[in-house]
Structure formats: structure tokens, C-alpha cells
JSON list of C-alpha atoms in Angstrom, two decimals:
[
{"chain": "A", "resi": 1, "resn": "MET", "atom": "CA", "xyz": [-50.98, 13.05, 52.78]},
{"chain": "A", "resi": 2, "resn": "GLU", "atom": "CA", "xyz": [-53.07, 12.64, 55.89]},
{"chain": "A", "resi": 3, "resn": "ARG", "atom": "CA", "xyz": [-55.09, 9.42, 56.01]},
{"chain": "A", "resi": 4, "resn": "PRO", "atom": "CA", "xyz": [-58.87, 9.45, 56.30]},
{"chain": "A", "resi": 5, "resn": "GLU", "atom": "CA", "xyz": [-60.79, 6.71, 58.12]},
{"chain": "A", "resi": 6, "resn": "PRO", "atom": "CA", "xyz": [-60.13, 3.79, 55.74]},
{"chain": "A", "resi": 7, "resn": "GLU", "atom": "CA", "xyz": [-62.86, 1.39, 56.80]},
{"chain": "A", "resi": 8, "resn": "LEU", "atom": "CA", "xyz": [-65.64, 4.00, 56.51]},
{"chain": "A", "resi": 9, "resn": "ILE", "atom": "CA", "xyz": [-64.38, 4.85, 53.04]},
{"chain": "A", "resi": 10, "resn": "ARG", "atom": "CA", "xyz": [-64.17, 1.22, 51.88]},
{"chain": "A", "resi": 11, "resn": "GLN", "atom": "CA", "xyz": [-67.52, 0.24, 53.37]},
{"chain": "A", "resi": 12, "resn": "SER", "atom": "CA", "xyz": [-69.39, 3.15, 51.82]},
{"chain": "A", "resi": 13, "resn": "TRP", "atom": "CA", "xyz": [-67.65, 2.74, 48.46]},
{"chain": "A", "resi": 14, "resn": "ARG", "atom": "CA", "xyz": [-68.70, -0.91, 48.21]},
{"chain": "A", "resi": 15, "resn": "ALA", "atom": "CA", "xyz": [-72.33, 0.21, 47.92]},
{"chain": "A", "resi": 16, "resn": "VAL", "atom": "CA", "xyz": [-71.53, 2.87, 45.33]},
{"chain": "A", "resi": 17, "resn": "SER", "atom": "CA", "xyz": [-69.21, 0.75, 43.23]},
{"chain": "A", "resi": 18, "resn": "ARG", "atom": "CA", "xyz": [-71.96, -1.79, 42.52]},
{"chain": "A", "resi": 19, "resn": "ASN", "atom": "CA", "xyz": [-73.42, 0.66, 40.01]},
{"chain": "A", "resi": 20, "resn": "PRO", "atom": "CA", "xyz": [-70.72, 3.19, 39.10]},
{"chain": "A", "resi": 21, "resn": "LEU", "atom": "CA", "xyz": [-72.39, 4.56, 35.97]},
{"chain": "A", "resi": 22, "resn": "GLU", "atom": "CA", "xyz": [-75.66, 5.34, 37.75]},
{"chain": "A", "resi": 23, "resn": "HIS", "atom": "CA", "xyz": [-73.94, 6.98, 40.71]},
{"chain": "A", "resi": 24, "resn": "GLY", "atom": "CA", "xyz": [-71.39, 8.77, 38.53]},
{"chain": "A", "resi": 25, "resn": "THR", "atom": "CA", "xyz": [-74.28, 10.24, 36.55]},
{"chain": "A", "resi": 26, "resn": "VAL", "atom": "CA", "xyz": [-75.78, 11.54, 39.81]},
{"chain": "A", "resi": 27, "resn": "LEU", "atom": "CA", "xyz": [-72.42, 13.15, 40.63]},
{"chain": "A", "resi": 28, "resn": "PHE", "atom": "CA", "xyz": [-72.11, 14.90, 37.25]},
{"chain": "A", "resi": 29, "resn": "SER", "atom": "CA", "xyz": [-75.79, 15.91, 37.14]},
{"chain": "A", "resi": 30, "resn": "ARG", "atom": "CA", "xyz": [-75.26, 17.66, 40.45]},
{"chain": "A", "resi": 31, "resn": "LEU", "atom": "CA", "xyz": [-72.00, 19.18, 39.23]},
{"chain": "A", "resi": 32, "resn": "PHE", "atom": "CA", "xyz": [-73.73, 20.70, 36.19]},
{"chain": "A", "resi": 33, "resn": "ASP", "atom": "CA", "xyz": [-76.58, 21.95, 38.40]},
{"chain": "A", "resi": 34, "resn": "LEU", "atom": "CA", "xyz": [-74.14, 23.71, 40.71]},
{"chain": "A", "resi": 35, "resn": "GLU", "atom": "CA", "xyz": [-71.68, 24.93, 38.09]},
{"chain": "A", "resi": 36, "resn": "PRO", "atom": "CA", "xyz": [-73.27, 25.03, 34.61]},
{"chain": "A", "resi": 37, "resn": "ASP", "atom": "CA", "xyz": [-70.19, 26.82, 33.22]},
{"chain": "A", "resi": 38, "resn": "LEU", "atom": "CA", "xyz": [-68.40, 23.46, 33.27]},
{"chain": "A", "resi": 39, "resn": "LEU", "atom": "CA", "xyz": [-70.65, 22.00, 30.56]},
{"chain": "A", "resi": 40, "resn": "PRO", "atom": "CA", "xyz": [-68.80, 23.67, 27.64]},
{"chain": "A", "resi": 41, "resn": "LEU", "atom": "CA", "xyz": [-65.56, 22.01, 28.78]},
{"chain": "A", "resi": 42, "resn": "PHE", "atom": "CA", "xyz": [-66.99, 18.69, 27.62]},
{"chain": "A", "resi": 43, "resn": "GLN", "atom": "CA", "xyz": [-66.83, 18.56, 23.85]},
{"chain": "A", "resi": 44, "resn": "TYR", "atom": "CA", "xyz": [-66.58, 15.39, 21.84]},
{"chain": "A", "resi": 45, "resn": "ASN", "atom": "CA", "xyz": [-65.99, 15.28, 18.09]},
{"chain": "A", "resi": 46, "resn": "CYS", "atom": "CA", "xyz": [-66.35, 19.08, 17.99]},
{"chain": "A", "resi": 47, "resn": "ARG", "atom": "CA", "xyz": [-69.85, 18.71, 19.43]},
{"chain": "A", "resi": 48, "resn": "GLN", "atom": "CA", "xyz": [-70.78, 21.25, 22.07]},
{"chain": "A", "resi": 49, "resn": "PHE", "atom": "CA", "xyz": [-73.61, 20.32, 24.42]},
{"chain": "A", "resi": 50, "resn": "SER", "atom": "CA", "xyz": [-76.23, 22.95, 25.15]},
{"chain": "A", "resi": 51, "resn": "ARG", "atom": "CA", "xyz": [-78.02, 20.91, 27.82]},
{"chain": "A", "resi": 52, "resn": "PRO", "atom": "CA", "xyz": [-76.56, 18.75, 30.59]},
{"chain": "A", "resi": 53, "resn": "GLU", "atom": "CA", "xyz": [-78.96, 15.94, 29.64]},
{"chain": "A", "resi": 54, "resn": "ASP", "atom": "CA", "xyz": [-77.40, 15.74, 26.15]},
{"chain": "A", "resi": 55, "resn": "CYS", "atom": "CA", "xyz": [-73.92, 15.55, 27.60]},
{"chain": "A", "resi": 56, "resn": "LEU", "atom": "CA", "xyz": [-74.87, 13.02, 30.27]},
{"chain": "A", "resi": 57, "resn": "SER", "atom": "CA", "xyz": [-76.34, 10.65, 27.68]},
{"chain": "A", "resi": 58, "resn": "SER", "atom": "CA", "xyz": [-73.51, 10.82, 25.14]},
{"chain": "A", "resi": 59, "resn": "PRO", "atom": "CA", "xyz": [-71.43, 7.63, 24.87]},
{"chain": "A", "resi": 60, "resn": "GLU", "atom": "CA", "xyz": [-68.21, 9.65, 25.16]},
{"chain": "A", "resi": 61, "resn": "PHE", "atom": "CA", "xyz": [-69.33, 11.29, 28.39]},
{"chain": "A", "resi": 62, "resn": "LEU", "atom": "CA", "xyz": [-70.51, 7.98, 29.82]},
{"chain": "A", "resi": 63, "resn": "ASP", "atom": "CA", "xyz": [-66.96, 6.77, 29.18]},
{"chain": "A", "resi": 64, "resn": "HIS", "atom": "CA", "xyz": [-65.67, 9.81, 31.10]},
{"chain": "A", "resi": 65, "resn": "ILE", "atom": "CA", "xyz": [-67.96, 8.94, 34.01]},
{"chain": "A", "resi": 66, "resn": "ARG", "atom": "CA", "xyz": [-66.59, 5.38, 34.03]},
{"chain": "A", "resi": 67, "resn": "LYS", "atom": "CA", "xyz": [-63.03, 6.75, 34.12]},
{"chain": "A", "resi": 68, "resn": "VAL", "atom": "CA", "xyz": [-63.81, 9.12, 37.00]},
{"chain": "A", "resi": 69, "resn": "MET", "atom": "CA", "xyz": [-65.37, 6.29, 38.98]},
{"chain": "A", "resi": 70, "resn": "LEU", "atom": "CA", "xyz": [-62.29, 4.11, 38.29]},
{"chain": "A", "resi": 71, "resn": "VAL", "atom": "CA", "xyz": [-60.06, 6.88, 39.66]},
{"chain": "A", "resi": 72, "resn": "ILE", "atom": "CA", "xyz": [-62.19, 7.06, 42.80]},
{"chain": "A", "resi": 73, "resn": "ASP", "atom": "CA", "xyz": [-61.96, 3.28, 43.02]},
{"chain": "A", "resi": 74, "resn": "ALA", "atom": "CA", "xyz": [-58.15, 3.46, 42.82]},
{"chain": "A", "resi": 75, "resn": "VAL", "atom": "CA", "xyz": [-58.11, 6.10, 45.55]},
{"chain": "A", "resi": 76, "resn": "VAL", "atom": "CA", "xyz": [-60.30, 3.92, 47.78]},
{"chain": "A", "resi": 77, "resn": "ILE", "atom": "CA", "xyz": [-58.09, 0.88, 47.17]},
{"chain": "A", "resi": 78, "resn": "ASN", "atom": "CA", "xyz": [-55.02, 2.96, 48.10]},
{"chain": "A", "resi": 79, "resn": "VAL", "atom": "CA", "xyz": [-56.67, 4.91, 50.92]},
{"chain": "A", "resi": 80, "resn": "GLU", "atom": "CA", "xyz": [-53.97, 3.80, 53.34]},
{"chain": "A", "resi": 81, "resn": "ASP", "atom": "CA", "xyz": [-51.16, 4.71, 50.95]},
{"chain": "A", "resi": 82, "resn": "LEU", "atom": "CA", "xyz": [-52.37, 7.78, 49.07]},
{"chain": "A", "resi": 83, "resn": "SER", "atom": "CA", "xyz": [-48.81, 8.94, 48.51]},
{"chain": "A", "resi": 84, "resn": "SER", "atom": "CA", "xyz": [-48.45, 6.11, 45.98]},
{"chain": "A", "resi": 85, "resn": "LEU", "atom": "CA", "xyz": [-50.95, 7.97, 43.77]},
{"chain": "A", "resi": 86, "resn": "GLU", "atom": "CA", "xyz": [-49.50, 11.48, 44.10]},
{"chain": "A", "resi": 87, "resn": "GLU", "atom": "CA", "xyz": [-47.73, 11.57, 40.72]},
{"chain": "A", "resi": 88, "resn": "TYR", "atom": "CA", "xyz": [-50.71, 10.05, 38.94]},
{"chain": "A", "resi": 89, "resn": "LEU", "atom": "CA", "xyz": [-53.09, 12.56, 40.54]},
{"chain": "A", "resi": 90, "resn": "ALA", "atom": "CA", "xyz": [-50.78, 15.50, 39.74]},
{"chain": "A", "resi": 91, "resn": "GLY", "atom": "CA", "xyz": [-50.79, 14.34, 36.10]},
{"chain": "A", "resi": 92, "resn": "LEU", "atom": "CA", "xyz": [-54.57, 14.15, 36.20]},
{"chain": "A", "resi": 93, "resn": "GLY", "atom": "CA", "xyz": [-54.55, 17.71, 37.53]},
{"chain": "A", "resi": 94, "resn": "ARG", "atom": "CA", "xyz": [-52.39, 18.82, 34.58]},
{"chain": "A", "resi": 95, "resn": "LYS", "atom": "CA", "xyz": [-54.86, 17.20, 32.15]},
{"chain": "A", "resi": 96, "resn": "HIS", "atom": "CA", "xyz": [-57.77, 19.01, 33.80]},
{"chain": "A", "resi": 97, "resn": "ARG", "atom": "CA", "xyz": [-55.91, 22.32, 33.74]},
{"chain": "A", "resi": 98, "resn": "ALA", "atom": "CA", "xyz": [-55.14, 21.80, 30.02]},
{"chain": "A", "resi": 99, "resn": "VAL", "atom": "CA", "xyz": [-58.84, 21.55, 29.14]},
{"chain": "A", "resi": 100, "resn": "GLY", "atom": "CA", "xyz": [-59.74, 24.68, 31.10]},
{"chain": "A", "resi": 101, "resn": "VAL", "atom": "CA", "xyz": [-60.82, 23.40, 34.51]},
{"chain": "A", "resi": 102, "resn": "LYS", "atom": "CA", "xyz": [-60.18, 25.95, 37.24]},
{"chain": "A", "resi": 103, "resn": "LEU", "atom": "CA", "xyz": [-58.90, 24.93, 40.66]},
{"chain": "A", "resi": 104, "resn": "SER", "atom": "CA", "xyz": [-61.91, 26.63, 42.20]},
{"chain": "A", "resi": 105, "resn": "SER", "atom": "CA", "xyz": [-64.21, 24.09, 40.50]},
{"chain": "A", "resi": 106, "resn": "PHE", "atom": "CA", "xyz": [-62.82, 21.32, 42.68]},
{"chain": "A", "resi": 107, "resn": "SER", "atom": "CA", "xyz": [-64.87, 22.52, 45.63]},
{"chain": "A", "resi": 108, "resn": "THR", "atom": "CA", "xyz": [-68.02, 22.08, 43.50]},
{"chain": "A", "resi": 109, "resn": "VAL", "atom": "CA", "xyz": [-66.83, 18.61, 42.47]},
{"chain": "A", "resi": 110, "resn": "GLY", "atom": "CA", "xyz": [-66.37, 17.80, 46.16]},
{"chain": "A", "resi": 111, "resn": "GLU", "atom": "CA", "xyz": [-69.89, 18.98, 46.95]},
{"chain": "A", "resi": 112, "resn": "SER", "atom": "CA", "xyz": [-71.18, 16.85, 44.06]},
{"chain": "A", "resi": 113, "resn": "LEU", "atom": "CA", "xyz": [-69.28, 13.80, 45.29]},
{"chain": "A", "resi": 114, "resn": "LEU", "atom": "CA", "xyz": [-70.74, 14.16, 48.78]},
{"chain": "A", "resi": 115, "resn": "TYR", "atom": "CA", "xyz": [-74.21, 14.67, 47.29]},
{"chain": "A", "resi": 116, "resn": "MET", "atom": "CA", "xyz": [-73.86, 11.49, 45.24]},
{"chain": "A", "resi": 117, "resn": "LEU", "atom": "CA", "xyz": [-72.67, 9.51, 48.27]},
{"chain": "A", "resi": 118, "resn": "GLU", "atom": "CA", "xyz": [-75.55, 10.81, 50.36]},
{"chain": "A", "resi": 119, "resn": "LYS", "atom": "CA", "xyz": [-78.10, 9.92, 47.66]},
{"chain": "A", "resi": 120, "resn": "CYS", "atom": "CA", "xyz": [-76.61, 6.45, 47.24]},
{"chain": "A", "resi": 121, "resn": "LEU", "atom": "CA", "xyz": [-76.09, 5.59, 50.89]},
{"chain": "A", "resi": 122, "resn": "GLY", "atom": "CA", "xyz": [-79.09, 7.27, 52.47]},
{"chain": "A", "resi": 123, "resn": "PRO", "atom": "CA", "xyz": [-79.02, 6.92, 56.29]},
{"chain": "A", "resi": 124, "resn": "ALA", "atom": "CA", "xyz": [-75.70, 5.03, 56.07]},
{"chain": "A", "resi": 125, "resn": "PHE", "atom": "CA", "xyz": [-74.09, 8.34, 55.02]},
{"chain": "A", "resi": 126, "resn": "THR", "atom": "CA", "xyz": [-73.34, 9.33, 58.60]},
{"chain": "A", "resi": 127, "resn": "PRO", "atom": "CA", "xyz": [-71.51, 12.47, 59.73]},
{"chain": "A", "resi": 128, "resn": "ALA", "atom": "CA", "xyz": [-68.42, 10.30, 60.29]},
{"chain": "A", "resi": 129, "resn": "THR", "atom": "CA", "xyz": [-68.66, 8.94, 56.74]},
{"chain": "A", "resi": 130, "resn": "ARG", "atom": "CA", "xyz": [-69.08, 12.47, 55.38]},
{"chain": "A", "resi": 131, "resn": "ALA", "atom": "CA", "xyz": [-66.03, 13.61, 57.33]},
{"chain": "A", "resi": 132, "resn": "ALA", "atom": "CA", "xyz": [-63.94, 10.68, 56.08]},
{"chain": "A", "resi": 133, "resn": "TRP", "atom": "CA", "xyz": [-64.84, 11.34, 52.44]},
{"chain": "A", "resi": 134, "resn": "SER", "atom": "CA", "xyz": [-64.27, 15.08, 52.85]},
{"chain": "A", "resi": 135, "resn": "GLN", "atom": "CA", "xyz": [-60.82, 14.37, 54.22]},
{"chain": "A", "resi": 136, "resn": "LEU", "atom": "CA", "xyz": [-60.07, 11.88, 51.44]},
{"chain": "A", "resi": 137, "resn": "TYR", "atom": "CA", "xyz": [-61.28, 14.26, 48.75]},
{"chain": "A", "resi": 138, "resn": "GLY", "atom": "CA", "xyz": [-59.19, 17.05, 50.26]},
{"chain": "A", "resi": 139, "resn": "ALA", "atom": "CA", "xyz": [-56.09, 14.87, 49.96]},
{"chain": "A", "resi": 140, "resn": "VAL", "atom": "CA", "xyz": [-56.94, 14.05, 46.33]},
{"chain": "A", "resi": 141, "resn": "VAL", "atom": "CA", "xyz": [-57.42, 17.73, 45.48]},
{"chain": "A", "resi": 142, "resn": "GLN", "atom": "CA", "xyz": [-54.15, 18.58, 47.19]},
{"chain": "A", "resi": 143, "resn": "ALA", "atom": "CA", "xyz": [-52.35, 16.07, 44.95]},
{"chain": "A", "resi": 144, "resn": "MET", "atom": "CA", "xyz": [-54.22, 17.10, 41.79]},
{"chain": "A", "resi": 145, "resn": "SER", "atom": "CA", "xyz": [-53.60, 20.79, 42.46]},
{"chain": "A", "resi": 146, "resn": "ARG", "atom": "CA", "xyz": [-49.90, 20.13, 41.96]},
{"chain": "A", "resi": 147, "resn": "GLY", "atom": "CA", "xyz": [-50.89, 20.00, 38.27]},
{"chain": "A", "resi": 148, "resn": "TRP", "atom": "CA", "xyz": [-51.47, 23.75, 38.51]},
{"chain": "A", "resi": 149, "resn": "ASP", "atom": "CA", "xyz": [-48.10, 24.48, 40.13]},
{"chain": "A", "resi": 150, "resn": "GLY", "atom": "CA", "xyz": [-46.06, 27.01, 38.24]},
{"chain": "A", "resi": 151, "resn": "GLU", "atom": "CA", "xyz": [-49.02, 29.06, 37.04]}
]
């Protein structure tokens, strides 16, 4: 995996990681705005959500947000050795495939991640920071997409 600019990633993530639930909610709100067809993939206790707001406020989904933010945190911590996470990320890809996520949705997730970072960081979200996160996210998607290999 090619390495993004580690210090830009770490520095920007420090601001976001202070309030992961708030910023993760921004990410998923944007994701559901851009790709509403993803909402039905989130069902808890046989409960289907008809509105993003209902999903975003459910305790089970808030737990999912926490997990996603922990994965991003692990990626940031290992930004200089992303290959150490390849198997884990491929397994995460398999889990996403199993629940019906399409590979094409990862571009929308990437857009939502960048949107969240921009909202959180404001002017500190420079073009260089955007480029570093885009590169990092591309490497993560590359590893996760191995979970779709063999289709």
C-alpha cells in the first residue's frame, strides 16, 4: 500500500477524534443523504428504519458509528504501516459484502468521510489534507475490496 502524508492525517484526526460520535454521525448523515438506498442495510432486532434520523438515533447504530470511528482510528495509528491491517480490512470487506454493501458504495463513503472532515476541520481542511485523506481512504478501500475477491 502506498503511504499518504502521515503527519497531516494524524494532525487532522486529533481534532476529529475528540468527539467521534458527533463527527461519525455527520459522516453517516451525509452518507444517507447521498445514497439513501444504504439505509435498509441497517436493521437491528428485525427493525427496519424508514428515516435516516431514526437509524442515526438508535443505540445499535450509535454503536456502529463508534466501531467505524475506531477502525479509522486504527488506520490513522498505523498510517505508516498500513500493510499490517490488510487482513483485518479484507475481513471487514467480507462482512460488508455479506450484509449487501456494494463496492460502488465505497466512493460515496469516501465522499462522506471527506465531507465530515471538512465540516469538523473548517479552514484547517486544506487541499493537502484532503489529498492525504483521499490517498489513505483509497488504500483502505483497496484492502477492503479484497473481501469481494472471487465474486
